[in-house]
Coordinates of C-alpha atoms in Angstrom, one line a residue:
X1 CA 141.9 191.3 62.0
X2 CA 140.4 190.3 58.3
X3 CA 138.7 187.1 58.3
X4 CA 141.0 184.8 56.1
X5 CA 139.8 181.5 54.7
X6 CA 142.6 179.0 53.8
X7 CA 142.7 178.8 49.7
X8 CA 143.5 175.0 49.4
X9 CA 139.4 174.9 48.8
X10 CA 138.1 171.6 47.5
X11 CA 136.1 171.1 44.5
X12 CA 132.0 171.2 44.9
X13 CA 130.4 168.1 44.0
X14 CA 128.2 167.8 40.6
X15 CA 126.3 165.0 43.2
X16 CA 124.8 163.7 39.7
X17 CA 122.9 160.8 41.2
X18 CA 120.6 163.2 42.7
X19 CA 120.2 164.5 39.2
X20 CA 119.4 161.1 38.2
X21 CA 116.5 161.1 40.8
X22 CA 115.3 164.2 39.5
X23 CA 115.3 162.7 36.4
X24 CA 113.7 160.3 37.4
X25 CA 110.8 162.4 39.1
X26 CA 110.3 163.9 35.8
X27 CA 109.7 160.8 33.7
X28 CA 107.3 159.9 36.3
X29 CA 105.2 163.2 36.4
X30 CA 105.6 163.1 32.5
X31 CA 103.8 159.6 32.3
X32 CA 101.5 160.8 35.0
X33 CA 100.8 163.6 32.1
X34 CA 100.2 161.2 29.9
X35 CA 98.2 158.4 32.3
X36 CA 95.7 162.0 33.1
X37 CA 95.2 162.7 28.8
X38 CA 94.4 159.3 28.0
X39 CA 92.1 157.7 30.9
X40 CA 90.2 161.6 31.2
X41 CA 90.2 161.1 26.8
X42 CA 88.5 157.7 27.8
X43 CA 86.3 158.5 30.4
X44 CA 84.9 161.6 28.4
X45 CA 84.5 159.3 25.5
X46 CA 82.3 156.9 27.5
X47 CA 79.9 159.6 29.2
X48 CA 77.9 160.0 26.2
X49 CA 76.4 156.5 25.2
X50 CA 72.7 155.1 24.6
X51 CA 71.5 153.8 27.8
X52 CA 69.1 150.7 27.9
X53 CA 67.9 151.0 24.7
X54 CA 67.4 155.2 25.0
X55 CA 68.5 157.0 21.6
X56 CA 69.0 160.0 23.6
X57 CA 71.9 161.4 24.2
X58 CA 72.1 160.3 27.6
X59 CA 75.0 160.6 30.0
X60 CA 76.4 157.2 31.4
X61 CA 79.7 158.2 33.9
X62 CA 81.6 155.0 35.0
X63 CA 81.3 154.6 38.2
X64 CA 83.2 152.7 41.4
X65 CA 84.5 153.1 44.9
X66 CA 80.8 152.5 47.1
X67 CA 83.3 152.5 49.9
X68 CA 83.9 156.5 51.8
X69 CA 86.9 154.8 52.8
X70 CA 88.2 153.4 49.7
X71 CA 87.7 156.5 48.1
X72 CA 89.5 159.0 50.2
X73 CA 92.8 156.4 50.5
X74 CA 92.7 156.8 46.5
X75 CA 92.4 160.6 46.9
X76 CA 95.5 160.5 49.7
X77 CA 96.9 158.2 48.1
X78 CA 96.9 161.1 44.2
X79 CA 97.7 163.4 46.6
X80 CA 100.6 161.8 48.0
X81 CA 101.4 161.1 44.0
X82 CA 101.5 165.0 43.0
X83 CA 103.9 165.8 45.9
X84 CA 106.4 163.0 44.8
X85 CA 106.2 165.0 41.7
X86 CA 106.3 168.3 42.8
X87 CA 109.2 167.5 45.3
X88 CA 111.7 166.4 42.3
X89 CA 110.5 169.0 39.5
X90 CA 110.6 171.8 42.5
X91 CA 114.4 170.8 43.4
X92 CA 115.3 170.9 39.4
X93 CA 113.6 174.8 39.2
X94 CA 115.6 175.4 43.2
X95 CA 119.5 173.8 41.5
X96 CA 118.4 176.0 38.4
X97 CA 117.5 179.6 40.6
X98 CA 119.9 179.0 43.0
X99 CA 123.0 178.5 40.3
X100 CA 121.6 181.5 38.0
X101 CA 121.7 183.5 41.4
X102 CA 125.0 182.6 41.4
X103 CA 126.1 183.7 38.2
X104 CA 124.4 187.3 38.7
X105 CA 126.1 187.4 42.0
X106 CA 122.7 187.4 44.1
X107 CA 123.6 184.4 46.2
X108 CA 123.0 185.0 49.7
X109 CA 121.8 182.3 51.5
X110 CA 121.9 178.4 50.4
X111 CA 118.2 178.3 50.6
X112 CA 115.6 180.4 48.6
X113 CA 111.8 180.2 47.7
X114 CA 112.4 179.2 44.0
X115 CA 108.8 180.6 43.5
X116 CA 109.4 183.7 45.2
X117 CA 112.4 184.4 44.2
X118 CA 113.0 185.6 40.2
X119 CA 116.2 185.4 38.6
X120 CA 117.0 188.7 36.4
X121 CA 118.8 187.2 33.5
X122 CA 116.8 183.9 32.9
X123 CA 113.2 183.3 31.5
X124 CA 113.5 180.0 32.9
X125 CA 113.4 181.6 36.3
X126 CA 111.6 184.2 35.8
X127 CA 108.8 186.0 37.7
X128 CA 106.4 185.1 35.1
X129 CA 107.5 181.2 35.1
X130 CA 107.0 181.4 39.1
X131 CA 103.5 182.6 38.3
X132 CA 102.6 179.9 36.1
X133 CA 104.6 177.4 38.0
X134 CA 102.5 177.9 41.4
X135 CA 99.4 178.1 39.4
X136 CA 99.7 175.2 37.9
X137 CA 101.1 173.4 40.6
X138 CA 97.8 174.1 42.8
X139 CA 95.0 172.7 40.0
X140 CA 97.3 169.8 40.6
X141 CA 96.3 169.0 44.1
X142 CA 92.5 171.1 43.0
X143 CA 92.7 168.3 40.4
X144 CA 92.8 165.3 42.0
X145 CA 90.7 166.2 44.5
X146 CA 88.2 166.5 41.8
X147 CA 88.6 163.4 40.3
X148 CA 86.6 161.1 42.6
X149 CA 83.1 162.6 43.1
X150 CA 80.2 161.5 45.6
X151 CA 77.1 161.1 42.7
X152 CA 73.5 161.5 44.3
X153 CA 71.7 159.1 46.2
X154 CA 69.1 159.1 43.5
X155 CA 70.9 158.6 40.4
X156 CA 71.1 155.7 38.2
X157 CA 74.6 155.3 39.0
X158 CA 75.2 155.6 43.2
X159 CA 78.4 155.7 44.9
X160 CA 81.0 157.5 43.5
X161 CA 81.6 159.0 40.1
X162 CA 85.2 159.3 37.8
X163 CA 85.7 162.9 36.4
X164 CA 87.2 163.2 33.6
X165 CA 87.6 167.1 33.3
X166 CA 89.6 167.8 36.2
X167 CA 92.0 164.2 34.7
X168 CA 92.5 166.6 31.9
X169 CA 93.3 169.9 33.4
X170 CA 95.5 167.6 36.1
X171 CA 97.4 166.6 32.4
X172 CA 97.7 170.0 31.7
X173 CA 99.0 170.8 34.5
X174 CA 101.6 168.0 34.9
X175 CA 102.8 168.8 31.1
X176 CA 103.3 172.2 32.2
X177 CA 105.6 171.7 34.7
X178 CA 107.7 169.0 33.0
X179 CA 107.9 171.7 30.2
X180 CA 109.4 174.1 32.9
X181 CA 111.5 171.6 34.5
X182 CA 113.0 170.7 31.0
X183 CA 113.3 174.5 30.0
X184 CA 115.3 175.0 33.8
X185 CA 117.7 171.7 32.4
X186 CA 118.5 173.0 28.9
X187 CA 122.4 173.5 28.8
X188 CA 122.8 177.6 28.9
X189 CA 125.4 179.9 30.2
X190 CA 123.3 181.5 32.4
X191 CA 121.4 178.8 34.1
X192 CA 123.6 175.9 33.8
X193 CA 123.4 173.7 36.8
X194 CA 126.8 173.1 38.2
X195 CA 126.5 170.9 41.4
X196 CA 123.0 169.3 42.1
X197 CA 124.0 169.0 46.0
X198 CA 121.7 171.6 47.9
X199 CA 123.9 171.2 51.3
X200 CA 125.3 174.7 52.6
X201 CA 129.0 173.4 52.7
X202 CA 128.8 172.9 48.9
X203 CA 127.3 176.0 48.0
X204 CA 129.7 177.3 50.5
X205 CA 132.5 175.9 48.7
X206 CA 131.2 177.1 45.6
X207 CA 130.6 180.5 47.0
X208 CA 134.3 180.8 47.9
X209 CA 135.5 180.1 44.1
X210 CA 133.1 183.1 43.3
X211 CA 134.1 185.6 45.7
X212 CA 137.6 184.7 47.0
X213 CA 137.7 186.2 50.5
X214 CA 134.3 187.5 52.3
X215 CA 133.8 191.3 53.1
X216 CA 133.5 190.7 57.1
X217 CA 135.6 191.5 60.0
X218 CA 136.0 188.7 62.7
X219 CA 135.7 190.2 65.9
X220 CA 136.8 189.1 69.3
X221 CA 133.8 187.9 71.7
X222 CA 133.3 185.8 74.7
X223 CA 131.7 182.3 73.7
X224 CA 127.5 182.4 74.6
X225 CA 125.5 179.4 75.7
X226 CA 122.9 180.4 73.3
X227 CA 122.7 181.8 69.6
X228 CA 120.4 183.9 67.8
X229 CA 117.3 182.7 66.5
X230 CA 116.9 183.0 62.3
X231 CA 113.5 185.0 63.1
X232 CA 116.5 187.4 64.8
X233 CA 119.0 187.1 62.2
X234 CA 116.8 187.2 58.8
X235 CA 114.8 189.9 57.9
X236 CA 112.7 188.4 55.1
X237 CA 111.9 185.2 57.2
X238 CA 109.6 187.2 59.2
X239 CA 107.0 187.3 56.3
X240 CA 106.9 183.4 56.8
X241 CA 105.2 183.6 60.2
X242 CA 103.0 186.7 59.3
X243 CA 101.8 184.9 56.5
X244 CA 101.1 181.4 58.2
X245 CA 99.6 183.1 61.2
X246 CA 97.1 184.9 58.7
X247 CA 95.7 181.5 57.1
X248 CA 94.5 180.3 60.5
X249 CA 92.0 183.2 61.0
X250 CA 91.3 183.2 57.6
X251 CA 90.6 179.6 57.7
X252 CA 88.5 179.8 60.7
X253 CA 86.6 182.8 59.4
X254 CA 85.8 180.9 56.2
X255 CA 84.4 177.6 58.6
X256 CA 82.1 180.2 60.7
X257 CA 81.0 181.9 57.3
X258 CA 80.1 178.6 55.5
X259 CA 78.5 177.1 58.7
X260 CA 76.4 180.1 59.0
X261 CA 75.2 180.1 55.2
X262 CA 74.9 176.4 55.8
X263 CA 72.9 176.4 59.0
X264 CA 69.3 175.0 58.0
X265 CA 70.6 172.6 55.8
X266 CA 73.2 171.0 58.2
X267 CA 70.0 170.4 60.9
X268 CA 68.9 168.5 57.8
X269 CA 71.6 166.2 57.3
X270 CA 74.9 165.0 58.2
X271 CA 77.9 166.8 59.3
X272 CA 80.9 164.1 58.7
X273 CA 84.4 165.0 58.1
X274 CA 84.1 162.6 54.6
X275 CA 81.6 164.6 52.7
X276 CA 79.5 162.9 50.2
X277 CA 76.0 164.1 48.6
X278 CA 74.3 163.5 51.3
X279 CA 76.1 165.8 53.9
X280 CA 75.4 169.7 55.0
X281 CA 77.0 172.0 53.3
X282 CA 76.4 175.4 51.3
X283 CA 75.7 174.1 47.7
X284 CA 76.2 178.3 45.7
X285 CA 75.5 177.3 41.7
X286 CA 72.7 175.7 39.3
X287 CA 71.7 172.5 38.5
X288 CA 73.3 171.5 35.4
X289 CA 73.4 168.8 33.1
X290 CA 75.3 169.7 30.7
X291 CA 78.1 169.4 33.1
X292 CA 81.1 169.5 30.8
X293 CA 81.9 172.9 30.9
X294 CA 80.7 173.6 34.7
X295 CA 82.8 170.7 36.0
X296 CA 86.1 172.1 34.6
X297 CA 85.0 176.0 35.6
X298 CA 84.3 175.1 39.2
X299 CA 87.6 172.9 39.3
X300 CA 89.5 176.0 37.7
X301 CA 87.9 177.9 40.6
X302 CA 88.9 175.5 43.3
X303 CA 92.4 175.7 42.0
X304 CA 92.5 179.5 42.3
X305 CA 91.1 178.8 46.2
X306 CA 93.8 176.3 46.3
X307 CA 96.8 178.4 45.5
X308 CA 96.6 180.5 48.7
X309 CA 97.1 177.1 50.4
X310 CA 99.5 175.4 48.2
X311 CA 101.9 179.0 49.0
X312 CA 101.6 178.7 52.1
X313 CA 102.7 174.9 52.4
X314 CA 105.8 177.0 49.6
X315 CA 106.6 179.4 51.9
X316 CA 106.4 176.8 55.1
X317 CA 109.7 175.4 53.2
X318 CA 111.8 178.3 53.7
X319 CA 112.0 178.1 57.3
X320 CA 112.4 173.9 57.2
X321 CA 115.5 174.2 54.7
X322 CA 117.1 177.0 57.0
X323 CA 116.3 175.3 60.1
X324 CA 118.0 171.9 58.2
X325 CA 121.0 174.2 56.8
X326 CA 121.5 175.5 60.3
X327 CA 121.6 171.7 61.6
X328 CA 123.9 170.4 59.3
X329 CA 126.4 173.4 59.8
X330 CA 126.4 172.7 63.7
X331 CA 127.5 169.4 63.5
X332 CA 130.6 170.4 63.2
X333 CA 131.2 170.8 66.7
X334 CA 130.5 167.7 67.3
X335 CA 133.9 166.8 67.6
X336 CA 133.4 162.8 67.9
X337 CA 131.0 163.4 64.9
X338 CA 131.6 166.7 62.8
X339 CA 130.1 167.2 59.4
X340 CA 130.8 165.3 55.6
X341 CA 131.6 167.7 53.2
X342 CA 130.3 164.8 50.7
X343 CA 126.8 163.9 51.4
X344 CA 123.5 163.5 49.5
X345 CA 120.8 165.8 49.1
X346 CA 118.1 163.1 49.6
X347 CA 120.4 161.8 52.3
X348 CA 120.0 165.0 54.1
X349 CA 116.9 165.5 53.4
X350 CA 115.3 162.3 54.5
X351 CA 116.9 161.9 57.7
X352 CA 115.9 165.7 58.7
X353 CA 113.0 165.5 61.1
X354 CA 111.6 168.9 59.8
X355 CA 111.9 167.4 56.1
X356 CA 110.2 164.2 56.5
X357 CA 107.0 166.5 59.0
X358 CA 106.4 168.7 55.6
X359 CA 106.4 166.1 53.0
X360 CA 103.7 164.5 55.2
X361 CA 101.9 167.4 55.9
X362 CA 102.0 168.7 52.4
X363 CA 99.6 165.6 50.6
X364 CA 97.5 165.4 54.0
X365 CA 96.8 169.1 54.2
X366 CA 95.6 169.0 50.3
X367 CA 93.8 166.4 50.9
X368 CA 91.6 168.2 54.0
X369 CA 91.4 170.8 51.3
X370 CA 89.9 168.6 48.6
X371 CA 87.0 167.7 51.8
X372 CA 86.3 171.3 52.2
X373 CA 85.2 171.9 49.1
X374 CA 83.7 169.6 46.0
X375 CA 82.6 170.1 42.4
X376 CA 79.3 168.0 42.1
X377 CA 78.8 165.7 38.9
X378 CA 75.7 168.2 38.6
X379 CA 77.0 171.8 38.4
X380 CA 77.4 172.9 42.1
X381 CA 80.7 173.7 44.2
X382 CA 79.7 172.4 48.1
X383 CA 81.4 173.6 51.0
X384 CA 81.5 171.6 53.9
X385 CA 82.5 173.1 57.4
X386 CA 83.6 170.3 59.0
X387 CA 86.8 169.8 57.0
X388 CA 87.1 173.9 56.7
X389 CA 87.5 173.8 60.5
X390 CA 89.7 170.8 60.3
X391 CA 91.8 172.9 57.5
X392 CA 92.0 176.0 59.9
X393 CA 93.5 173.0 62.8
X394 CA 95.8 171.9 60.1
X395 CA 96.6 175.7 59.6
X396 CA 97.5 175.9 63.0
X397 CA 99.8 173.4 63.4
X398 CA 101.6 174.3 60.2
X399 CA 102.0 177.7 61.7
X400 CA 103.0 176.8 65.4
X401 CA 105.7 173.9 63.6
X402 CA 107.4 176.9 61.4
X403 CA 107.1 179.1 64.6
X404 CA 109.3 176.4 66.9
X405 CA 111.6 176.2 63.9
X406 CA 111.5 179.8 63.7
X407 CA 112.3 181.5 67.7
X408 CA 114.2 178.3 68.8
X409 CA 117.7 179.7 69.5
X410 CA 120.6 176.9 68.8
X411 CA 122.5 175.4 72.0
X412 CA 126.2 176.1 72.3
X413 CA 129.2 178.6 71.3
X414 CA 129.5 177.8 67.8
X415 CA 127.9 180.8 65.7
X416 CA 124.4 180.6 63.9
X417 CA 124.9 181.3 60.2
X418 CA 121.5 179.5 58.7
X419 CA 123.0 179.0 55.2
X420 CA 124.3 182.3 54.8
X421 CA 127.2 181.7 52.7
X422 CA 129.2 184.8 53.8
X423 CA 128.9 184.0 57.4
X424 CA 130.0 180.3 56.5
X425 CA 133.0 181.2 54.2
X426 CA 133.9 183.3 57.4
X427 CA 133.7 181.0 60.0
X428 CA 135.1 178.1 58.3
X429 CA 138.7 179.2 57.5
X430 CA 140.4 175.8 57.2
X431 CA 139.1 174.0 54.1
X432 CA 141.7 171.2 53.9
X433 CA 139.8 167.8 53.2
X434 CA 141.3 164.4 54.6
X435 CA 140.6 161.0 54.2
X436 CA 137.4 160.5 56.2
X437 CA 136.0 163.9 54.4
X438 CA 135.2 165.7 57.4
X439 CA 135.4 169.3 58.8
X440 CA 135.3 169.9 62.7
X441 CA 134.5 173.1 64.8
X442 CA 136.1 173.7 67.7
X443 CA 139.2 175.1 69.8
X444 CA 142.4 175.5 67.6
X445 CA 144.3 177.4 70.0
X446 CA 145.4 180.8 70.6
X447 CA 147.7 183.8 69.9
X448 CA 148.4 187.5 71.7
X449 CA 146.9 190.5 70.9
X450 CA 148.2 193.9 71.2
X451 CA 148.4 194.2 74.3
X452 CA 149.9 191.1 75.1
X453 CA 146.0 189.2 76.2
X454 CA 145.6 185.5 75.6
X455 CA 143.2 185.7 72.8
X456 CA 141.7 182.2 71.8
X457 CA 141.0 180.5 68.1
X458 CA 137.7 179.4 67.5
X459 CA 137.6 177.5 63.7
X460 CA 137.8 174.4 61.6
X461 CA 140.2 171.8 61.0
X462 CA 139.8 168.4 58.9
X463 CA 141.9 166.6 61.7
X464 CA 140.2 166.4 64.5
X465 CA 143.4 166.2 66.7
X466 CA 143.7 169.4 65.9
X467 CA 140.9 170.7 68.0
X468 CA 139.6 170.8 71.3
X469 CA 136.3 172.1 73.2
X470 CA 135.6 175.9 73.3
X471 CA 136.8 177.8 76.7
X472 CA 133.5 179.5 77.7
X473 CA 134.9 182.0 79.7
X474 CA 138.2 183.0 77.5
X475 CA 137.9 185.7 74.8
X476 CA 138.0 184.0 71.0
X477 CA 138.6 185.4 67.6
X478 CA 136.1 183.6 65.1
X479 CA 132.6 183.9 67.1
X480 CA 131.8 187.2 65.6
X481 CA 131.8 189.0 62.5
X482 CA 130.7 192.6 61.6
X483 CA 130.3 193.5 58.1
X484 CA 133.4 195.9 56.5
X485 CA 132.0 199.0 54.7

């Protein structure tokens, strides 16, 4: 028997308030743009000045924050900043990809790394946009890391020092990306942004329109207590792991390295987690004054370090969205519950677990990565091992999250599909929508095959009446599908 999905399908949502956040996101990253030009503009403008009646030209940096503590909330707190950003320009470049995928027909699942994943037929979305894109997007958190330096004990001005060269690269950078975003929003037949809901029952729906009926037989199976895990049932999600698994020894190997390079001078001074000029480290470069240049080079270089980082915290997203697609699509059988085919984005989002644990650990973990490693007011790039081995933790627990995420295998008889939008148009064969704009999973009751056997219905139904709980020990149609060659 075909799989059959009933044609009465509803319209996908435009969901334009979650375009208006977006919007709203890039205003704020633009003036953030802005903000980074004109107080680095200052700040430069102010280092050169005469100094107690010295006609030299002597450097004067403005200077604030005596307090460690003080210092590193304002560093969270930038950090925190750049992933607010990030979050809403990143979904505008994901609703761009995902819809020009669409078009060309390469829609697969309802979640894709928008920076791995290169559109054929659209600059915007291109692979050498994804480049820049992720490039830029790591001297953003290399930037602001940057911006607050420890000064030396010794100087004329203690405490802690305002950059201005890595508040004019973080400009740069935050231009660039609204550029992109802007580019990804320009009206265009071939990445015009139809619905702005990311949920896998609209891109289902939308799917649907595309393709009519899906290219999979339904076949008849008895119901399991357990599903398949997505490291089981997606091929390219096994990259994640090997890839976050890799940073931890890599992490660890760079502590050990720096701590060994580092040795004499860390019996010399202090080993905190906060570094400031004062703590061990391994201090590779020059003394400089004339710091313009080397400032911005060693915060260029940081960034580059950076970008391994920033893609893996990328590539961590892939297996949070799948493990939230596969949530939503499995309350359906929750048949006191089931699942709104109208519902928010951010609504989604935010009340996801998995969600809410990355958007913490994304402005925390750049922020251990801005302690690791610090461009000195005087021309040096110091590594400290402290926070590298507090990085490679972080690494860890990044990796083991994604990992859970990963091997956990869902509870129940109701298939896995984890936004595959040919597995959902299969299973869900009743579209109608009622009042209360809900689908359920469940029983719907049963017909005879051949050879005259009791075979059971397992779909959806907007009426929840209509359904009742799955038989575990009864055959069912619509538990199992095999592709049709």
């Amino acid at each position: 028997m075909q799989a059959s999905t009933n044609q009465r399908l509803p319209n996908f949502e435009e969901a334009l308030s979650t375009r208006n956040f977006c919007l709203v996101g890039l205003v704020a990253t633009a003036i953030g743009s802005v903000a980074s030009f004109s107080v680095g503009g200052i700040l430069w403008k102010r280092q050169r000045v005469i100094y107690n009646g010295i006609t030299d030209d002597y450097e004067q940096t403005p200077t604030g924050f005596y307090s460690t503590s003080a210092k590193e909330i304002a560093s969270l707190l930038l950090n925190v900043y750049i992933t607010a950003c990030s979050e809403s320009l990143g979904f505008i470049h994901a609703a761009s990809l995902r819809w020009t995928l669409y078009r060309e027909g390469r829609l697969k699942y309802n979640s894709n790394l928008h920076l791995f994943t290169s559109a054929k037929h659209s600059y915007a979305n291109g692979r050498c946009n994804n480049i820049l894109w992720a490039v830029s997007l790591a001297l953003s958190y290399a930037s602001v890391s940057q911006f607050i330096l420890p000064n030396s004990p010794d100087s004329l001005f203690p405490g802690y020092i305002y950059n201005p060269a890595p508040l004019i690269i973080l400009g740069f950078s935050l231009l660039f990306q609204c550029l992109l975003a802007i580019w990804c929003l320009i009206p265009s037949e071939k990445r015009k942004i139809l619905s702005w809901n990311s949920t896998p029952l609209n891109t289902t729906i939308a799917y649907c329109h595309m393709n009519g009926s899906s290219n999979t037989r339904i076949r008849i199976a008895i119901p399991a207590t357990r599903q398949r895990s997505a490291f089981q049932s997606i091929r390219r999600i096994r990259h994640v792991l090997i890839a976050l698994w890799s940073l931890v020894p890599i992490t660890v190997l760079w502590g050990v390295l720096i701590w060994f390079l580092a040795i004499k001078d860390l019996g010399k001074r202090d080993t905190s987690f906060s570094p400031n000029d004062d703590t061990g480290g391994f201090y590779p470069g020059t003394y400089d004054m004339d710091n313009y240049s080397s400032i911005a080079v060693n915060t260029l270089i940081i960034g580059m370090m950076q970008l391994i980082y920033t893609m893996a915290l990328h590539i961590a997203e892939l297996a949070v969205n799948t493990s939230r697609d596969e949530s939503q699509w499995r309350k359906a059988s929750i048949l006191n519950r089931g699942i709104a085919l109208s519902v928010s984005s951010l609504t989604v989002a935010l009340t996801s677990w998995e969600t809410v644990v990355l958007l913490i650990l994304k402005p925390v973990g750049h922020w251990i990565f801005g302690l690791s490693c610090l461009s000195f007011w005087y021309g040096w790039i110091a590594f400290h091992p402290i926070p590298i081995f507090c990085l490679s933790g972080f690494a860890f627990l990044l990796a083991t999250l994604v990992t859970v995420l990963l091997l956990k295998k869902p509870f129940g008889p109701q298939p896995s599909t984890y936004g595959d939008l040919q597995l959902l148009s299969t299973f869900i064969d009743d579209w109608r929508k009622e009042e209360n704009g809900r689908l359920y999973w469940g029983d719907k009751g049963y017909f005879l095959d051949p050879s005259r056997r009791i075979v059971r219905i397992a779909g959806t139904s907007a009426i929840r009446q209509n359904l009742a709980s799955i038989r575990m020990q009864e055959p069912y149609w619509g538990l199992k599908v095999e592709a049709v060659e």
